[in-house]
PDB file of C-alpha atoms in Angstrom:
ATOM      1  CA  MET K1472     -34.148   3.501  20.598  1.00  0.00           C
ATOM      2  CA  LYS K1473     -33.116   7.150  20.327  1.00  0.00           C
ATOM      3  CA  LYS K1474     -29.862   7.907  18.496  1.00  0.00           C
ATOM      4  CA  LEU K1475     -27.338  10.518  19.586  1.00  0.00           C
ATOM      5  CA  VAL K1476     -24.198  11.727  17.758  1.00  0.00           C
ATOM      6  CA  PHE K1477     -21.227  13.722  19.049  1.00  0.00           C
ATOM      7  CA  ILE K1478     -18.849  15.173  16.427  1.00  0.00           C
ATOM      8  CA  ILE K1479     -15.673  16.691  17.857  1.00  0.00           C
ATOM      9  CA  GLY K1480     -13.380  18.868  15.751  1.00  0.00           C
ATOM     10  CA  TYR K1481     -10.537  21.283  16.476  1.00  0.00           C
ATOM     11  CA  GLY K1482      -7.936  18.529  16.390  1.00  0.00           C
ATOM     12  CA  GLY K1483     -10.004  16.123  18.470  1.00  0.00           C
ATOM     13  CA  ALA K1484      -8.344  17.040  21.774  1.00  0.00           C
ATOM     14  CA  ALA K1485     -11.664  16.681  23.618  1.00  0.00           C
ATOM     15  CA  PHE K1486     -12.577  13.454  21.805  1.00  0.00           C
ATOM     16  CA  PRO K1487     -11.321  10.875  24.350  1.00  0.00           C
ATOM     17  CA  LEU K1488     -13.233  12.510  27.192  1.00  0.00           C
ATOM     18  CA  VAL K1489     -16.421  12.956  25.152  1.00  0.00           C
ATOM     19  CA  ALA K1490     -16.286   9.396  23.801  1.00  0.00           C
ATOM     20  CA  LYS K1491     -15.887   7.949  27.295  1.00  0.00           C
ATOM     21  CA  ALA K1492     -18.644  10.092  28.816  1.00  0.00           C
ATOM     22  CA  ALA K1493     -21.004   9.469  25.897  1.00  0.00           C
ATOM     23  CA  GLY K1494     -20.495   5.722  26.108  1.00  0.00           C
ATOM     24  CA  GLU K1495     -21.184   5.609  29.830  1.00  0.00           C
ATOM     25  CA  GLU K1496     -24.217   7.913  29.733  1.00  0.00           C
ATOM     26  CA  CYS K1497     -25.757   6.305  26.675  1.00  0.00           C
ATOM     27  CA  LYS K1498     -25.659   2.910  28.368  1.00  0.00           C
ATOM     28  CA  THR K1499     -27.280   4.366  31.467  1.00  0.00           C
ATOM     29  CA  LEU K1500     -30.000   6.159  29.488  1.00  0.00           C
ATOM     30  CA  GLY K1501     -30.612   3.390  26.947  1.00  0.00           C
ATOM     31  CA  LEU K1502     -29.503   5.456  23.953  1.00  0.00           C
ATOM     32  CA  GLU K1503     -27.575   4.412  20.862  1.00  0.00           C
ATOM     33  CA  CYS K1504     -24.595   6.776  20.559  1.00  0.00           C
ATOM     34  CA  VAL K1505     -21.712   7.493  18.221  1.00  0.00           C
ATOM     35  CA  ALA K1506     -18.811   9.774  19.093  1.00  0.00           C
ATOM     36  CA  SER K1507     -16.597  10.771  16.182  1.00  0.00           C
ATOM     37  CA  THR K1508     -14.004  13.309  15.201  1.00  0.00           C
ATOM     38  CA  ASP K1509     -14.887  15.590  12.317  1.00  0.00           C
ATOM     39  CA  ALA K1510     -12.357  13.708  10.160  1.00  0.00           C
ATOM     40  CA  THR K1511     -13.932  10.282  10.790  1.00  0.00           C
ATOM     41  CA  ALA K1512     -17.567  11.465  10.642  1.00  0.00           C
ATOM     42  CA  PRO K1513     -18.075  10.396   6.992  1.00  0.00           C
ATOM     43  CA  GLN K1514     -17.859   6.719   7.976  1.00  0.00           C
ATOM     44  CA  TYR K1515     -20.929   7.257  10.203  1.00  0.00           C
ATOM     45  CA  ARG K1516     -22.928   9.117   7.535  1.00  0.00           C
ATOM     46  CA  GLN K1517     -26.003   6.841   7.699  1.00  0.00           C
ATOM     47  CA  PHE K1518     -26.118   6.869  11.489  1.00  0.00           C
ATOM     48  CA  ILE K1519     -25.746  10.659  11.534  1.00  0.00           C
ATOM     49  CA  ALA K1520     -28.565  11.054   9.003  1.00  0.00           C
ATOM     50  CA  SER K1521     -30.911   8.979  11.165  1.00  0.00           C
ATOM     51  CA  ALA K1522     -29.899  10.483  14.531  1.00  0.00           C
ATOM     52  CA  ASP K1523     -32.427  12.152  16.801  1.00  0.00           C
ATOM     53  CA  ALA K1524     -29.852  14.654  18.090  1.00  0.00           C
ATOM     54  CA  ILE K1525     -26.417  15.742  16.871  1.00  0.00           C
ATOM     55  CA  PHE K1526     -23.932  17.732  18.945  1.00  0.00           C
ATOM     56  CA  ILE K1527     -21.230  19.387  16.844  1.00  0.00           C
ATOM     57  CA  TYR K1528     -18.080  21.009  18.223  1.00  0.00           C
ATOM     58  CA  SER K1529     -16.292  21.883  14.995  1.00  0.00           C
ATOM     59  CA  HIS K1530     -15.961  24.856  12.677  1.00  0.00           C
ATOM     60  CA  GLN K1531     -16.457  22.735   9.545  1.00  0.00           C
ATOM     61  CA  LEU K1532     -17.537  19.217   8.594  1.00  0.00           C
ATOM     62  CA  PRO K1533     -16.300  17.163   5.642  1.00  0.00           C
ATOM     63  CA  ASP K1534     -18.445  17.235   2.500  1.00  0.00           C
ATOM     64  CA  GLY K1535     -21.289  14.765   2.617  1.00  0.00           C
ATOM     65  CA  VAL K1536     -21.738  14.791   6.385  1.00  0.00           C
TER      66      VAL K1536
END
């Protein structure tokens, strides 16, 4: 199964919309997805490292991501 990651920064204002859309589309397309804010991205470090595609909307990520 392909893995997809969305990391949303800038205060996370767009996060609820992206998380909802990602969840719905990933189910439809048979993808494994994670949507995270830039602040919570470190807890998904392993998933991010193994992802097939990563979409980042942030000016900076925490160390180790």
